[in-house]
CSV table of C-alpha atoms in Angstrom, one decimal:
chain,number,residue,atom,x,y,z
O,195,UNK,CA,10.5,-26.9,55.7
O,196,UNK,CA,13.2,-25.4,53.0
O,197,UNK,CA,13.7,-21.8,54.0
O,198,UNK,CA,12.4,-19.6,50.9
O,199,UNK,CA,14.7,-16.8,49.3
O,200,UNK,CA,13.5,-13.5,50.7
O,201,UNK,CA,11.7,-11.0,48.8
O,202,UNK,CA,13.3,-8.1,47.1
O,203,UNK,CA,12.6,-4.9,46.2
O,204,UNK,CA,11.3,-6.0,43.6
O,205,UNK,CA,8.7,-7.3,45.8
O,206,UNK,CA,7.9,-10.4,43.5
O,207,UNK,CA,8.0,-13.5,45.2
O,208,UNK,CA,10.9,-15.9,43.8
O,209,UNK,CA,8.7,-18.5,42.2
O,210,UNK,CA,11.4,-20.5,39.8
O,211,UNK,CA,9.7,-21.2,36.0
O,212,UNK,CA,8.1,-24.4,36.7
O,213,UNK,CA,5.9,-22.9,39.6
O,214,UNK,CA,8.2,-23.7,42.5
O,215,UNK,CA,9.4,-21.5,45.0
O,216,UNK,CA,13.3,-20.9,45.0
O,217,UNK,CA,14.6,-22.1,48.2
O,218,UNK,CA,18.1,-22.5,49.6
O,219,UNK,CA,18.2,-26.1,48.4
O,220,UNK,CA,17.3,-25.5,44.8
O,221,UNK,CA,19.9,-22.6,44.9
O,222,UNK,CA,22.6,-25.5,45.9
O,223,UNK,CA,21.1,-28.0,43.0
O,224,UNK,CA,21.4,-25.1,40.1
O,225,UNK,CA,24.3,-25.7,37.8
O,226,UNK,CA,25.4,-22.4,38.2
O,227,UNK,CA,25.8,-22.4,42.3
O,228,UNK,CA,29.5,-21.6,42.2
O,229,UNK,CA,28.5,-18.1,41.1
O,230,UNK,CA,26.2,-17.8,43.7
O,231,UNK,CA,28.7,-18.9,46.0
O,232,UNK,CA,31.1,-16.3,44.9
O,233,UNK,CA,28.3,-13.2,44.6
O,234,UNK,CA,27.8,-13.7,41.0
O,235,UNK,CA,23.9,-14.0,41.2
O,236,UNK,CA,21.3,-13.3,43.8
O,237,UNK,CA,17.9,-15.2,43.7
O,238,UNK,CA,15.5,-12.4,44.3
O,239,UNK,CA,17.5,-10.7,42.4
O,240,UNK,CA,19.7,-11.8,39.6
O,241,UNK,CA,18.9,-15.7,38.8
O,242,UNK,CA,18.3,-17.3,35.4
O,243,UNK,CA,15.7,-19.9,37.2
O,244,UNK,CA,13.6,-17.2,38.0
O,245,UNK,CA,10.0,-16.8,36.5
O,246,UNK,CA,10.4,-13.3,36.4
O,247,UNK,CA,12.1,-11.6,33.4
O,248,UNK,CA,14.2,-8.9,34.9
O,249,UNK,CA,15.5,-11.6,37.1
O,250,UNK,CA,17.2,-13.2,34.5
O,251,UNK,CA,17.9,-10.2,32.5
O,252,UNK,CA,20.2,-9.2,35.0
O,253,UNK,CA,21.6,-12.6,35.0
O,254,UNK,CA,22.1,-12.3,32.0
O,255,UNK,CA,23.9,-9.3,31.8
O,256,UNK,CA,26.5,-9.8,34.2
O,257,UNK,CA,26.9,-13.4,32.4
O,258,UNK,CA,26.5,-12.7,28.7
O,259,UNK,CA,29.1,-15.4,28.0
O,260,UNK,CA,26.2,-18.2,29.5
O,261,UNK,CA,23.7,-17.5,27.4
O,262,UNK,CA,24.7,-19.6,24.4
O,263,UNK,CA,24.5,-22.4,27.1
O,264,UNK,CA,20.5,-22.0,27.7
O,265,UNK,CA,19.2,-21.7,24.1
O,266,UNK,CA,17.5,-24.9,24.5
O,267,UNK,CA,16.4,-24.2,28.0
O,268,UNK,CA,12.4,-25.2,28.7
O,269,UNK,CA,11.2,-21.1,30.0
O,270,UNK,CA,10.8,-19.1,26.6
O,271,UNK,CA,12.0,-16.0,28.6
O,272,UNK,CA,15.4,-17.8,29.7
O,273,UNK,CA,15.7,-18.5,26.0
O,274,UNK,CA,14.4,-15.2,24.4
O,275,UNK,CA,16.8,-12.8,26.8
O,276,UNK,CA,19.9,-15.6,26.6
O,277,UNK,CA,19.1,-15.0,22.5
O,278,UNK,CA,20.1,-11.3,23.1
O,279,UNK,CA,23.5,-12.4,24.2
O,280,UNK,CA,24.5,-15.5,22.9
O,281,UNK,CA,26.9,-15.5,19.7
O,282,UNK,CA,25.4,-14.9,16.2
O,283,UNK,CA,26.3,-18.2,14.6
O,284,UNK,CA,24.1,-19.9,17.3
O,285,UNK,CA,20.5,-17.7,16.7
O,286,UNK,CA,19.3,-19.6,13.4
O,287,UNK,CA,19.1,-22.9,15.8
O,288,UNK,CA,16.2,-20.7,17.2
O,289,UNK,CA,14.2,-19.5,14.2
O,290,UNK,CA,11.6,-22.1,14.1
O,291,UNK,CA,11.1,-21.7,17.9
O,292,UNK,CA,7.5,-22.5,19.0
O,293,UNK,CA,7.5,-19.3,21.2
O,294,UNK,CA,7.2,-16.0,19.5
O,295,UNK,CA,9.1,-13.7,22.0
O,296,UNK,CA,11.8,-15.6,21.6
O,297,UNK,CA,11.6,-15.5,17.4
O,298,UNK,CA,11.2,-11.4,18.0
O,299,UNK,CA,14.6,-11.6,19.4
O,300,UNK,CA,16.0,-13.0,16.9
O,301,UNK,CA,14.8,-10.2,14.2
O,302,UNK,CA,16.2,-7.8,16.1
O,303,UNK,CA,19.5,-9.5,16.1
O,304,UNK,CA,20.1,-12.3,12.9
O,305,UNK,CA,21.7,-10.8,9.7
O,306,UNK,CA,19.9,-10.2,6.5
O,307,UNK,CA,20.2,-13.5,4.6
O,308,UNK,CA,18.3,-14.9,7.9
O,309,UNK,CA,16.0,-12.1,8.5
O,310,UNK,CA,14.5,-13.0,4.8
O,311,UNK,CA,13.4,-16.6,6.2
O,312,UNK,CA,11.5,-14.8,8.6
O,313,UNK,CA,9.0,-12.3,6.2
O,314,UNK,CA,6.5,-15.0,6.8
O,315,UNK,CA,6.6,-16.0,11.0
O,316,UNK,CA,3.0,-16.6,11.8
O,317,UNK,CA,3.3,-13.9,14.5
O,318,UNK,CA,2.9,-10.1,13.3
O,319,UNK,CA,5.0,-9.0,16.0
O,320,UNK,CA,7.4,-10.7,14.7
O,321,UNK,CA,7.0,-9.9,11.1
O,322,UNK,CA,6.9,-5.7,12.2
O,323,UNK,CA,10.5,-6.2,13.5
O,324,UNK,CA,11.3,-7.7,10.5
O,325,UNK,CA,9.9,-4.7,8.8
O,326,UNK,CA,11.7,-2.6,10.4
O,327,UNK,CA,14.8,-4.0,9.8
O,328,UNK,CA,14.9,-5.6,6.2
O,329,UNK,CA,16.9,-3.9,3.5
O,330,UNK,CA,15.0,-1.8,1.6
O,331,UNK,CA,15.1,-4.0,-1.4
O,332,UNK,CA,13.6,-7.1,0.5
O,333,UNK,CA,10.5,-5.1,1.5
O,334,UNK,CA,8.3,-5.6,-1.4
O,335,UNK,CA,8.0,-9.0,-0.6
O,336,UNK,CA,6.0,-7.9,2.5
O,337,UNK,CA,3.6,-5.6,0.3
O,338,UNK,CA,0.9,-7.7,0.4
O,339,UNK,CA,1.6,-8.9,4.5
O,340,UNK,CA,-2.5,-9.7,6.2
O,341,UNK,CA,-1.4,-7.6,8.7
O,342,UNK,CA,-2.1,-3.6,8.5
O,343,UNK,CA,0.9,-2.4,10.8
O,344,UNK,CA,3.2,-4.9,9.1
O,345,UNK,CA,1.9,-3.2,5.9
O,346,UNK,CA,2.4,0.6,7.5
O,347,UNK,CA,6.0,-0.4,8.6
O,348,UNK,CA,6.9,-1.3,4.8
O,349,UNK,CA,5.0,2.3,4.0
O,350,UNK,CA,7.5,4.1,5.8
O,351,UNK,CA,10.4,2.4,4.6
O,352,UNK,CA,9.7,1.4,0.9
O,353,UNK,CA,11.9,2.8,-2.2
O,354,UNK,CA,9.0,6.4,-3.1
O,355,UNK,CA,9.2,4.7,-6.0
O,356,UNK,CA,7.1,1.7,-5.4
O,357,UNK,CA,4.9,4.0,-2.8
O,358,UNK,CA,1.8,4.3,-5.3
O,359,UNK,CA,1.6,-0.4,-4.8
O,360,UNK,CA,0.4,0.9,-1.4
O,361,UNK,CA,-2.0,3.7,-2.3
O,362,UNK,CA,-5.2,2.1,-2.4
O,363,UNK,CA,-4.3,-0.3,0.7
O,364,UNK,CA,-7.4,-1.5,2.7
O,365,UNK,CA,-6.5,-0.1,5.5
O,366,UNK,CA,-6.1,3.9,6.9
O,367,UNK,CA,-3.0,3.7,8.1
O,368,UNK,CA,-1.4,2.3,5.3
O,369,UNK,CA,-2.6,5.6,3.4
O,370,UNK,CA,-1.9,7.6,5.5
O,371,UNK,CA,1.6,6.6,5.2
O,372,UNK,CA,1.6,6.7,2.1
O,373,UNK,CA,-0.1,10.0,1.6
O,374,UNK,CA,2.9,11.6,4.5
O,375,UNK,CA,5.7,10.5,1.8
O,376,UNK,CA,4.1,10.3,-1.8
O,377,UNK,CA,6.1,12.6,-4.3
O,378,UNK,CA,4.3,13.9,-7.5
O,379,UNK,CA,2.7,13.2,-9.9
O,380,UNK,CA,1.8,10.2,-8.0
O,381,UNK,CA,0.4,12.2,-4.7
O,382,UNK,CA,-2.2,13.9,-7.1
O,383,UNK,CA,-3.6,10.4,-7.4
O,384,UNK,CA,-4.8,10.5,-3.9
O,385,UNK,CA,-7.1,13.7,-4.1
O,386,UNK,CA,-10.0,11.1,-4.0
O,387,UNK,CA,-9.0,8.8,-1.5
O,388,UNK,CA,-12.1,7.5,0.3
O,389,UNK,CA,-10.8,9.0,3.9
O,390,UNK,CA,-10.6,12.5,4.8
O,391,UNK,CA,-7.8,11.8,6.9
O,392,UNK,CA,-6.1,11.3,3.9
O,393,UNK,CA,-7.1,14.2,1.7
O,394,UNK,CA,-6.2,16.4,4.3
O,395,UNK,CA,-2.8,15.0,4.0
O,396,UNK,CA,-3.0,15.8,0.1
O,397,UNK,CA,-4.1,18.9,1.0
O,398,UNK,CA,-1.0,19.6,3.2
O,399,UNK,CA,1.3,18.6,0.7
O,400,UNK,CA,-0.3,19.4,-2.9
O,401,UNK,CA,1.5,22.1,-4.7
O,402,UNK,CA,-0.5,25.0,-4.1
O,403,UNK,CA,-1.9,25.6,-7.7
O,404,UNK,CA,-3.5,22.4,-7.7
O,405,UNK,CA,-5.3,22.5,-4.3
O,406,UNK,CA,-8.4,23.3,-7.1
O,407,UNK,CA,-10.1,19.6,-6.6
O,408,UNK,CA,-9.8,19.9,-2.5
O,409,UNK,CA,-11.5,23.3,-2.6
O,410,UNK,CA,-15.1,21.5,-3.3
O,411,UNK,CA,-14.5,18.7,-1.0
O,412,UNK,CA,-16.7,17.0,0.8
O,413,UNK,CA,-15.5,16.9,4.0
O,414,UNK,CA,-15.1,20.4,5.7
O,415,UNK,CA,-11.7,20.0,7.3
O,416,UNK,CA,-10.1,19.1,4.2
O,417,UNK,CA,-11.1,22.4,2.6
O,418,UNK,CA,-10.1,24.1,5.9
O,419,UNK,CA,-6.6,22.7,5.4
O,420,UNK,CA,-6.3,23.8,1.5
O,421,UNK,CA,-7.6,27.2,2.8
O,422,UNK,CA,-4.7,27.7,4.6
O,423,UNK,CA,-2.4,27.0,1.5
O,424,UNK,CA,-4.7,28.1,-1.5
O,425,UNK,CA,-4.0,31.2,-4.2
O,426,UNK,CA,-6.1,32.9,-6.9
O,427,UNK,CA,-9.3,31.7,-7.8
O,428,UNK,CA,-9.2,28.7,-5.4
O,429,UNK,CA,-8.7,31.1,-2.4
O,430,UNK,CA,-11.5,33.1,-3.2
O,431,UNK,CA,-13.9,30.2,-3.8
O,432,UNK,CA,-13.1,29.3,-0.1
O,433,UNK,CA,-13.5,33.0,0.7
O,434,UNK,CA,-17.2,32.6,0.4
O,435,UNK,CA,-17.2,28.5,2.1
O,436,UNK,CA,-20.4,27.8,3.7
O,437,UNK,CA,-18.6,26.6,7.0
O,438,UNK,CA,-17.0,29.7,9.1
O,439,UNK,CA,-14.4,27.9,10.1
O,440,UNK,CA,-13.2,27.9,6.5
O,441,UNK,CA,-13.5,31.1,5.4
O,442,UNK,CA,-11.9,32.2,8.4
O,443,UNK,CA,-8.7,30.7,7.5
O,444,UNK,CA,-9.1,31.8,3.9
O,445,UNK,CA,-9.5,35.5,5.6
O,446,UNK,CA,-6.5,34.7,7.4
O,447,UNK,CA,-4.2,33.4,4.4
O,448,UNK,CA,-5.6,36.5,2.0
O,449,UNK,CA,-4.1,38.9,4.7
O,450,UNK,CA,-1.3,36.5,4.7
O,451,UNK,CA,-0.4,36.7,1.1
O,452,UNK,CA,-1.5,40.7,0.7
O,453,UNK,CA,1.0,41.5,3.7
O,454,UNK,CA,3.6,39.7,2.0
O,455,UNK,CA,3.1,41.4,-1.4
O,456,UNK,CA,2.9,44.6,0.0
């Protein structure tokens, strides 16, 4: 019986990527046994046949200048790590690759004029990293992406001009985005937002004289956060608030404002 590679302390058992255990003999068959010969990899270790991803990593690493060999290799994780080191010019080969960990690779890596072709890869993994990388002028083509954190990673990064095509977004956490970065007049246009996640946001960030509208809302913490910021009239509407909560903190920022006037 071939002797098996001993485990490490990694503690995973060498299992190559087709299932089979990584023995002596299949060491001696790989096409890169002269490295092992001369210390250069170490199954259980470092070994690019290797099911297991830090495996080849650290193959990888200490061999960058293989990787644009095994681009075409059959084990999506021998292809997606070799993709972080292989040269540039050889990456687009890879964009229409069937496995996505191997396509999110690549938008971390390809330059701009690939990344475009990319705005539309059926996995939303893939399209966030694109997100996040895209020039700033390329990201309203991903406006109207299906998926919400695609959406929320184009909220943080678009141009504040073309924040309000996001305002009324489906989804919360577009909004909330939205509402974090929104500049006036356009921010005031949020005061009715369905979410009171949201109008609390407004309420944070609203100029102070127009925290009038949030002092009658709905939703108690909202008016609890406009407390904290209002003046005049507004403050002492919330003075008299039917939760104690919020006149509490409209106590608190009447003795804040008094103290400060003298």
């Amino acid at each position: 019986m071939e002797a098996q590679v001993k485990l490490t302390a990694d503690d995973i058992p060498s299992i190559d990527w087709r299932g089979e255990p990584i023995t002596e003999a299949s060491c001696a068959g790989c096409v890169h046994a002269r490295l092992r010969a001369s210390g250069g990899c170490e199954p259980g270790r470092s070994c690019m046949q290797d099911a297991y991803a830090r495996r080849i990593d650290r193959f990888f690493r200490t061999w960058p200048e293989l990787a644009n060999e095994h681009l075409a290799h059959g084990y999506f994780e021998v292809r997606a790590i070799a993709a972080r080191h292989a040269e540039l010019f050889r990456l687009p080969a890879l964009l229409d690759d069937p496995d996505e960990t191997v396509r999110m690779q690549l938008a971390l890596r390809v330059p701009q004029r690939l990344l475009l072709r990319m705005i539309h890869d059926p996995h939303r993994e893939v399209r966030i990293r694109v997100a996040q990388r895209i020039e700033a002028t390329a990201l309203p083509s991903m406006l109207k992406d299906p998926d919400y954190q695609v959406r929320q990673t184009v909220a943080r990064r678009l141009p504040e001009a073309l924040l309000p095509l996001l305002m009324h977004d489906v989804d919360l956490q577009v909004r909330l985005e939205v509402a974090r970065r929104l500049q006036m007049p356009s921010l005031w246009r949020m005061v009715e937002d369905a979410a009171p996640e949201v109008r609390r946001i407004v309420a944070e960030r609203l100029p102070a004289p127009l925290l009038d509208a949030l002092a009658t809302d709905g939703d108690w913490t909202v008016r609890w956060e406009a407390a904290g910021r209002a003046l005049g009239h507004v403050l002492e509407r919330l003075l008299s608030d039917e939760e104690p909560e919020v006149r509490e903190r409209a106590a608190a920022r009447q003795a804040e404002l008094e103290c400060t006037h003298g």
